Amino acid sequence: MKLKVFKFLPLLLLISSIALAQTRLSGHIFSKSDTSAIKGCTISLSENLTTVTDEEGKFIFESVPNGNYTLQTTLSGYRIEKKQFNARGKDLHFKLYLTSSEQNLDELTVKEKAADFGFSRLRGVESMGIYEGKKSEVITPEQLVANLSTNNARQVYSRVAGLNIWENEGGGLQLNIGGRGLDPNRTANFNVRQNGHDISADALGYPESYYTPPIEAVGKIQIVRGAASLQYGTQFGGLINFVMKKPVQDRKIEVVARQSVGSFGFYNAFTSASGTVGKVSYYTFFQYKRADGWRTNSRFNNYTFYTDLDYKLSDKTTIGLDITHMHYLAKQPGGLSDAMFADNPRQTNRERNWFNVNWNMAAVHFDHRFNAGNEFNLRVFGLAANRYSLGFRPNRVATIDDNSERDLIKGDFTNWGAEARYLKRYSVAKKMSVLLVGSRYYYGYNHNLQGLGSKGKDADFTFVEPDRFITYDYRFPNRNIALFAENIFYLNDKLSITPGLRFEYIKTTADGYYGNIARDLAGNVINISRTEEYRTNGRHFLLAGIGVGYKPIEKVELYGNISQNYRSITFSDMRIANPSSVIDPNLKDEKGYSIDLGVRSHQTSLFNYDVSLFYLNYNNRIGEVQFYDESNRVLRLRSNVGQAIIMGIESYAEADLLRLARPEQTVWSGVLFANVAFIRSEYKHSEIPGVQGNQVEFVPKINLKTGLRLGYKKLKGSLQLTHLTDQFSEATNAVDGGVSSVVGLIPAYKILDVSLSYEWKRFRAEGSINNLTNEMYFTRRATGYPGPGILPSDGRGFYLTLQVKI
């Protein structure tokens, strides 16, 4: 008997050792987009070893036999994640972050299944940015039924509540948008970026954007309102980031060719190529665009080139290079007086005015993921650009051109910068938190000149006797150092708090001279004077903000935030001689804060909404007021007007009514959207007589954009109405424009647009009628180029685009 027991002893020892060699495996499953815990996720190690996460996203396998395993997650709406590990008897704990099944990690937004509104918003944490508790919008141009070939801002930004858009040239060469009472001129009150880097002339000294990416090449447009001041710069407007299309991953080459023709001699050719070969991926395009313009003397030629090259060093590390070149030459018809506009909005009395822009940018990005909870990004970028303006532009816009020397202004811009970001996910009291810290260095150098140009009619951008007749020559070196941090604290599954800080050091310098040329009554030069000037201003300050997010039920979120804002004065336009305006030499920086409080839906396939209240306190607001000089001429004084208070409701709602009524059918869609802002504004305090109590300029009381989009399979059509009420163009609320028409009322207008699109296999056709009712209207009174005076918007125009994808 004993012999039998000893015979089986080795077998018993082997079984007991296997039984003792067990591993306890535990972990947490979180959403990558907002780091919230994911409940109900199935965790599988084999067919017999499965479990499900609890309300805290936690899972446990008490005893896992020794061996090699592949952990796999399965949950509807999320991508499958796999993790290989070796069980050797020691306890293991994993944290996994799941990605939405419709999310492209190279993109900045998430598309829900079957949702094609073309409009969504940013998640709480996305692509090295924190957006929890902030008001944000994301536009997907490819999903819009709109005129993309002309960069039609009225249609592209139709879902973004409260935007005021200047429309004075039909080609989409420059983007001019503002919101909440901010000046739309070249979008200077937003921090404008492309793929995360600055594209304006000088982010500090001259934050105007003469370059706008072709919408046909843009994958996403991110917009974050005033609370973006902590992460992206201190501007009151917030952030606009153009995310260019990304390389296709499953083909070596994909070519897209688009040809567009339209009214007023419009022609657009756009060709892109994209693909992935091994570890290298690329996206590149070339665009050529021309038009004669709705008004005589308004033709232009434009071409843009862009290349994005990315190299995957490893599964965790990527390096990339973006290169952009843009050039355009535009003839400018000049502005009109109120009487001229009423008589014939298409007339022009300027045939010697020109505008020339060259824009060159390069950016290198380095992205590294240490692990699921730690990521790093570095961007180094630079710009070399110029813009030249040439023309005859007296204060009285009706004055006939006397063929004398033209006014020539040259601006050359060189800047570079570096921005680094580190994102960390960690736990506090078993609750997830997300920390973002970053730093930024920026150097800008601008050289501006103004003087007499030639007497000819051609685009001759050379000075006449520059040693004598350059009346303005300034250099503007600017430096900026910034440190910023934001942290999301998820207090529970429903409530989050996001505080943040930003430290700024700014040094702006102006070094040069300004002068004056005195003439006798016969026009002969009798005296030339020059005044040397050197001014420098260094300052540092700390901005703070906090955001709150609360999700009471699924698909609904309440949000609120308050953030300080700051905008430094721009020395670069303080001494430009302008016959229609005078600039206060004692301008001060603008300061204030913005508040948002709203409710919004999480993006669904059938409906989407965002309704919010906002309050903007704008101290030392720089604006323009009408005054009369010693010759009784109407001029505009640019100065610190005072404290402006702007508040209102911004609302957006969109629903697919046909699919809501009949969810079982998928071939028909009927989307109705409405975007309306009700805004109240007032100058609460001002030392300038006649301003206190007035309305703030560029603030229509009602700003409405609404429309209907019908679809049947691949055929889609849209009808859009844009309506803005009256708005003032300067702080005294002048109604009459006088002989210069640089001040005065901008009357209310209503515009209808119609667009169609149809896809068949590799082909796509698009057609649109802009301004269907041929409304005669204007959105801008310009003090300088491309005016001065009223700049009429385009009348009715027809456009057709054909696309093929190979």
PDB file of C-alpha atoms in Angstrom, residues 502-650:
ATOM      1  CA  ARG A 502      -1.091  80.739 -17.317  1.00  0.00           C
ATOM      2  CA  PHE A 503       1.992  82.877 -16.739  1.00  0.00           C
ATOM      3  CA  GLU A 504       2.949  85.317 -19.510  1.00  0.00           C
ATOM      4  CA  TYR A 505       6.007  87.425 -20.100  1.00  0.00           C
ATOM      5  CA  ILE A 506       5.698  89.820 -23.039  1.00  0.00           C
ATOM      6  CA  LYS A 507       8.234  92.298 -24.355  1.00  0.00           C
ATOM      7  CA  THR A 508       7.309  94.479 -27.325  1.00  0.00           C
ATOM      8  CA  THR A 509       9.606  97.031 -28.951  1.00  0.00           C
ATOM      9  CA  ALA A 510       9.175  99.703 -31.621  1.00  0.00           C
ATOM     10  CA  ASP A 511      12.333 101.159 -33.168  1.00  0.00           C
ATOM     11  CA  GLY A 512      12.262 103.538 -36.134  1.00  0.00           C
ATOM     12  CA  TYR A 513      10.967 106.860 -37.369  1.00  0.00           C
ATOM     13  CA  TYR A 514       7.832 108.470 -38.708  1.00  0.00           C
ATOM     14  CA  GLY A 515       7.711 111.536 -40.901  1.00  0.00           C
ATOM     15  CA  ASN A 516       5.654 113.965 -42.890  1.00  0.00           C
ATOM     16  CA  ILE A 517       5.846 115.417 -46.400  1.00  0.00           C
ATOM     17  CA  ALA A 518       4.594 119.006 -46.665  1.00  0.00           C
ATOM     18  CA  ARG A 519       3.462 120.348 -50.053  1.00  0.00           C
ATOM     19  CA  ASP A 520       2.342 123.704 -51.364  1.00  0.00           C
ATOM     20  CA  LEU A 521      -0.968 124.300 -53.127  1.00  0.00           C
ATOM     21  CA  ALA A 522       0.606 123.264 -56.428  1.00  0.00           C
ATOM     22  CA  GLY A 523       1.625 119.906 -54.968  1.00  0.00           C
ATOM     23  CA  ASN A 524       5.343 120.673 -54.792  1.00  0.00           C
ATOM     24  CA  VAL A 525       7.330 119.285 -51.860  1.00  0.00           C
ATOM     25  CA  ILE A 526       8.416 122.100 -49.568  1.00  0.00           C
ATOM     26  CA  ASN A 527       9.517 120.181 -46.475  1.00  0.00           C
ATOM     27  CA  ILE A 528      10.225 116.618 -45.319  1.00  0.00           C
ATOM     28  CA  SER A 529      10.407 115.942 -41.571  1.00  0.00           C
ATOM     29  CA  ARG A 530      11.316 112.830 -39.599  1.00  0.00           C
ATOM     30  CA  THR A 531      10.940 111.947 -35.914  1.00  0.00           C
ATOM     31  CA  GLU A 532      13.024 109.139 -34.447  1.00  0.00           C
ATOM     32  CA  GLU A 533      11.302 106.943 -31.885  1.00  0.00           C
ATOM     33  CA  TYR A 534      12.246 104.027 -29.642  1.00  0.00           C
ATOM     34  CA  ARG A 535       9.665 102.441 -27.374  1.00  0.00           C
ATOM     35  CA  THR A 536       9.803  99.245 -25.384  1.00  0.00           C
ATOM     36  CA  ASN A 537       7.343  97.663 -23.006  1.00  0.00           C
ATOM     37  CA  GLY A 538       7.991  94.569 -20.913  1.00  0.00           C
ATOM     38  CA  ARG A 539       5.332  93.113 -18.646  1.00  0.00           C
ATOM     39  CA  HIS A 540       4.414  89.855 -16.963  1.00  0.00           C
ATOM     40  CA  PHE A 541       1.174  88.656 -15.455  1.00  0.00           C
ATOM     41  CA  LEU A 542      -0.742  85.592 -14.300  1.00  0.00           C
ATOM     42  CA  LEU A 543      -4.116  84.497 -15.676  1.00  0.00           C
ATOM     43  CA  ALA A 544      -6.430  82.057 -13.935  1.00  0.00           C
ATOM     44  CA  GLY A 545      -9.573  80.187 -14.809  1.00  0.00           C
ATOM     45  CA  ILE A 546     -11.785  77.317 -13.742  1.00  0.00           C
ATOM     46  CA  GLY A 547     -14.281  75.115 -15.525  1.00  0.00           C
ATOM     47  CA  VAL A 548     -16.995  72.775 -14.252  1.00  0.00           C
ATOM     48  CA  GLY A 549     -18.685  69.906 -16.051  1.00  0.00           C
ATOM     49  CA  TYR A 550     -21.708  67.949 -14.827  1.00  0.00           C
ATOM     50  CA  LYS A 551     -23.440  65.059 -16.615  1.00  0.00           C
ATOM     51  CA  PRO A 552     -26.798  64.494 -14.852  1.00  0.00           C
ATOM     52  CA  ILE A 553     -27.929  61.878 -17.368  1.00  0.00           C
ATOM     53  CA  GLU A 554     -26.521  60.126 -20.393  1.00  0.00           C
ATOM     54  CA  LYS A 555     -26.073  62.365 -23.486  1.00  0.00           C
ATOM     55  CA  VAL A 556     -26.565  65.613 -21.496  1.00  0.00           C
ATOM     56  CA  GLU A 557     -23.878  67.837 -20.014  1.00  0.00           C
ATOM     57  CA  LEU A 558     -24.005  71.062 -18.035  1.00  0.00           C
ATOM     58  CA  TYR A 559     -20.858  73.178 -18.278  1.00  0.00           C
ATOM     59  CA  GLY A 560     -19.541  76.470 -17.013  1.00  0.00           C
ATOM     60  CA  ASN A 561     -16.261  78.341 -16.897  1.00  0.00           C
ATOM     61  CA  ILE A 562     -14.695  81.665 -16.074  1.00  0.00           C
ATOM     62  CA  SER A 563     -11.322  82.727 -17.458  1.00  0.00           C
ATOM     63  CA  GLN A 564      -9.270  85.887 -17.485  1.00  0.00           C
ATOM     64  CA  ASN A 565      -8.259  87.367 -20.846  1.00  0.00           C
ATOM     65  CA  TYR A 566      -5.599  89.801 -21.994  1.00  0.00           C
ATOM     66  CA  ARG A 567      -4.655  91.382 -25.295  1.00  0.00           C
ATOM     67  CA  SER A 568      -1.507  93.438 -25.727  1.00  0.00           C
ATOM     68  CA  ILE A 569      -1.454  96.521 -27.923  1.00  0.00           C
ATOM     69  CA  THR A 570       0.062  96.127 -31.350  1.00  0.00           C
ATOM     70  CA  PHE A 571       2.847  98.643 -31.916  1.00  0.00           C
ATOM     71  CA  SER A 572       3.012  97.693 -35.579  1.00  0.00           C
ATOM     72  CA  ASP A 573      -0.089  99.678 -36.563  1.00  0.00           C
ATOM     73  CA  MET A 574       0.401 102.637 -34.249  1.00  0.00           C
ATOM     74  CA  ARG A 575       2.227 104.890 -36.699  1.00  0.00           C
ATOM     75  CA  ILE A 576       0.837 103.862 -40.092  1.00  0.00           C
ATOM     76  CA  ALA A 577      -0.359 107.033 -41.841  1.00  0.00           C
ATOM     77  CA  ASN A 578      -4.024 106.631 -42.728  1.00  0.00           C
ATOM     78  CA  PRO A 579      -6.044 109.506 -44.169  1.00  0.00           C
ATOM     79  CA  SER A 580      -9.226 108.209 -42.503  1.00  0.00           C
ATOM     80  CA  SER A 581      -8.033 107.554 -38.959  1.00  0.00           C
ATOM     81  CA  VAL A 582      -5.863 108.817 -36.130  1.00  0.00           C
ATOM     82  CA  ILE A 583      -4.236 106.529 -33.547  1.00  0.00           C
ATOM     83  CA  ASP A 584      -3.857 107.412 -29.875  1.00  0.00           C
ATOM     84  CA  PRO A 585      -0.137 107.155 -29.021  1.00  0.00           C
ATOM     85  CA  ASN A 586      -1.035 106.246 -25.400  1.00  0.00           C
ATOM     86  CA  LEU A 587      -2.871 103.005 -26.097  1.00  0.00           C
ATOM     87  CA  LYS A 588      -3.003 100.533 -23.187  1.00  0.00           C
ATOM     88  CA  ASP A 589      -3.327  96.754 -23.135  1.00  0.00           C
ATOM     89  CA  GLU A 590      -6.821  95.292 -22.958  1.00  0.00           C
ATOM     90  CA  LYS A 591      -7.856  93.193 -19.945  1.00  0.00           C
ATOM     91  CA  GLY A 592     -10.969  91.396 -18.807  1.00  0.00           C
ATOM     92  CA  TYR A 593     -12.651  88.045 -18.322  1.00  0.00           C
ATOM     93  CA  SER A 594     -15.246  85.831 -19.948  1.00  0.00           C
ATOM     94  CA  ILE A 595     -17.909  83.534 -18.469  1.00  0.00           C
ATOM     95  CA  ASP A 596     -19.826  80.687 -20.111  1.00  0.00           C
ATOM     96  CA  LEU A 597     -22.722  78.688 -18.648  1.00  0.00           C
ATOM     97  CA  GLY A 598     -24.540  76.181 -20.800  1.00  0.00           C
ATOM     98  CA  VAL A 599     -26.158  72.825 -21.486  1.00  0.00           C
ATOM     99  CA  ARG A 600     -25.334  70.586 -24.434  1.00  0.00           C
ATOM    100  CA  SER A 601     -25.924  67.138 -25.784  1.00  0.00           C
ATOM    101  CA  HIS A 602     -23.288  64.560 -26.428  1.00  0.00           C
ATOM    102  CA  GLN A 603     -23.123  64.064 -30.182  1.00  0.00           C
ATOM    103  CA  THR A 604     -25.732  61.582 -31.406  1.00  0.00           C
ATOM    104  CA  SER A 605     -26.745  60.404 -34.858  1.00  0.00           C
ATOM    105  CA  LEU A 606     -30.171  62.075 -34.651  1.00  0.00           C
ATOM    106  CA  PHE A 607     -29.890  65.337 -32.695  1.00  0.00           C
ATOM    107  CA  ASN A 608     -27.363  67.803 -31.335  1.00  0.00           C
ATOM    108  CA  TYR A 609     -27.713  71.010 -29.306  1.00  0.00           C
ATOM    109  CA  ASP A 610     -25.772  73.553 -27.262  1.00  0.00           C
ATOM    110  CA  VAL A 611     -27.457  76.453 -25.464  1.00  0.00           C
ATOM    111  CA  SER A 612     -25.360  78.799 -23.352  1.00  0.00           C
ATOM    112  CA  LEU A 613     -25.252  82.157 -21.615  1.00  0.00           C
ATOM    113  CA  PHE A 614     -22.118  84.249 -21.860  1.00  0.00           C
ATOM    114  CA  TYR A 615     -20.792  87.377 -20.162  1.00  0.00           C
ATOM    115  CA  LEU A 616     -17.755  89.288 -21.405  1.00  0.00           C
ATOM    116  CA  ASN A 617     -16.167  92.086 -19.376  1.00  0.00           C
ATOM    117  CA  TYR A 618     -13.786  94.032 -21.608  1.00  0.00           C
ATOM    118  CA  ASN A 619     -11.651  96.685 -19.866  1.00  0.00           C
ATOM    119  CA  ASN A 620      -9.607  99.244 -21.820  1.00  0.00           C
ATOM    120  CA  ARG A 621     -11.336  98.042 -24.960  1.00  0.00           C
ATOM    121  CA  ILE A 622      -9.542  99.390 -28.018  1.00  0.00           C
ATOM    122  CA  GLY A 623     -12.023 100.746 -30.507  1.00  0.00           C
ATOM    123  CA  GLU A 624     -12.743 103.615 -32.832  1.00  0.00           C
ATOM    124  CA  VAL A 625     -14.802 106.759 -32.363  1.00  0.00           C
ATOM    125  CA  GLN A 626     -15.877 109.382 -34.859  1.00  0.00           C
ATOM    126  CA  PHE A 627     -14.562 112.937 -34.536  1.00  0.00           C
ATOM    127  CA  TYR A 628     -14.111 116.043 -36.691  1.00  0.00           C
ATOM    128  CA  ASP A 629     -10.699 117.551 -37.364  1.00  0.00           C
ATOM    129  CA  GLU A 630      -9.848 121.225 -37.868  1.00  0.00           C
ATOM    130  CA  SER A 631     -10.984 120.969 -41.494  1.00  0.00           C
ATOM    131  CA  ASN A 632     -14.333 119.533 -40.389  1.00  0.00           C
ATOM    132  CA  ARG A 633     -13.430 116.147 -41.879  1.00  0.00           C
ATOM    133  CA  VAL A 634     -14.988 113.019 -40.356  1.00  0.00           C
ATOM    134  CA  LEU A 635     -12.180 110.826 -38.995  1.00  0.00           C
ATOM    135  CA  ARG A 636     -11.875 107.823 -36.701  1.00  0.00           C
ATOM    136  CA  LEU A 637      -9.814 107.922 -33.516  1.00  0.00           C
ATOM    137  CA  ARG A 638      -8.411 104.544 -32.459  1.00  0.00           C
ATOM    138  CA  SER A 639      -8.046 104.573 -28.688  1.00  0.00           C
ATOM    139  CA  ASN A 640      -8.961 102.840 -25.435  1.00  0.00           C
ATOM    140  CA  VAL A 641     -12.678 103.561 -25.556  1.00  0.00           C
ATOM    141  CA  GLY A 642     -13.546 102.218 -22.100  1.00  0.00           C
ATOM    142  CA  GLN A 643     -15.184  99.305 -20.322  1.00  0.00           C
ATOM    143  CA  ALA A 644     -17.469  97.239 -22.520  1.00  0.00           C
ATOM    144  CA  ILE A 645     -19.969  94.695 -21.197  1.00  0.00           C
ATOM    145  CA  ILE A 646     -21.312  92.154 -23.690  1.00  0.00           C
ATOM    146  CA  MET A 647     -23.741  89.424 -22.671  1.00  0.00           C
ATOM    147  CA  GLY A 648     -26.230  87.177 -24.341  1.00  0.00           C
ATOM    148  CA  ILE A 649     -27.564  83.768 -25.284  1.00  0.00           C
ATOM    149  CA  GLU A 650     -25.878  81.619 -27.923  1.00  0.00           C
TER     150      GLU A 650
END
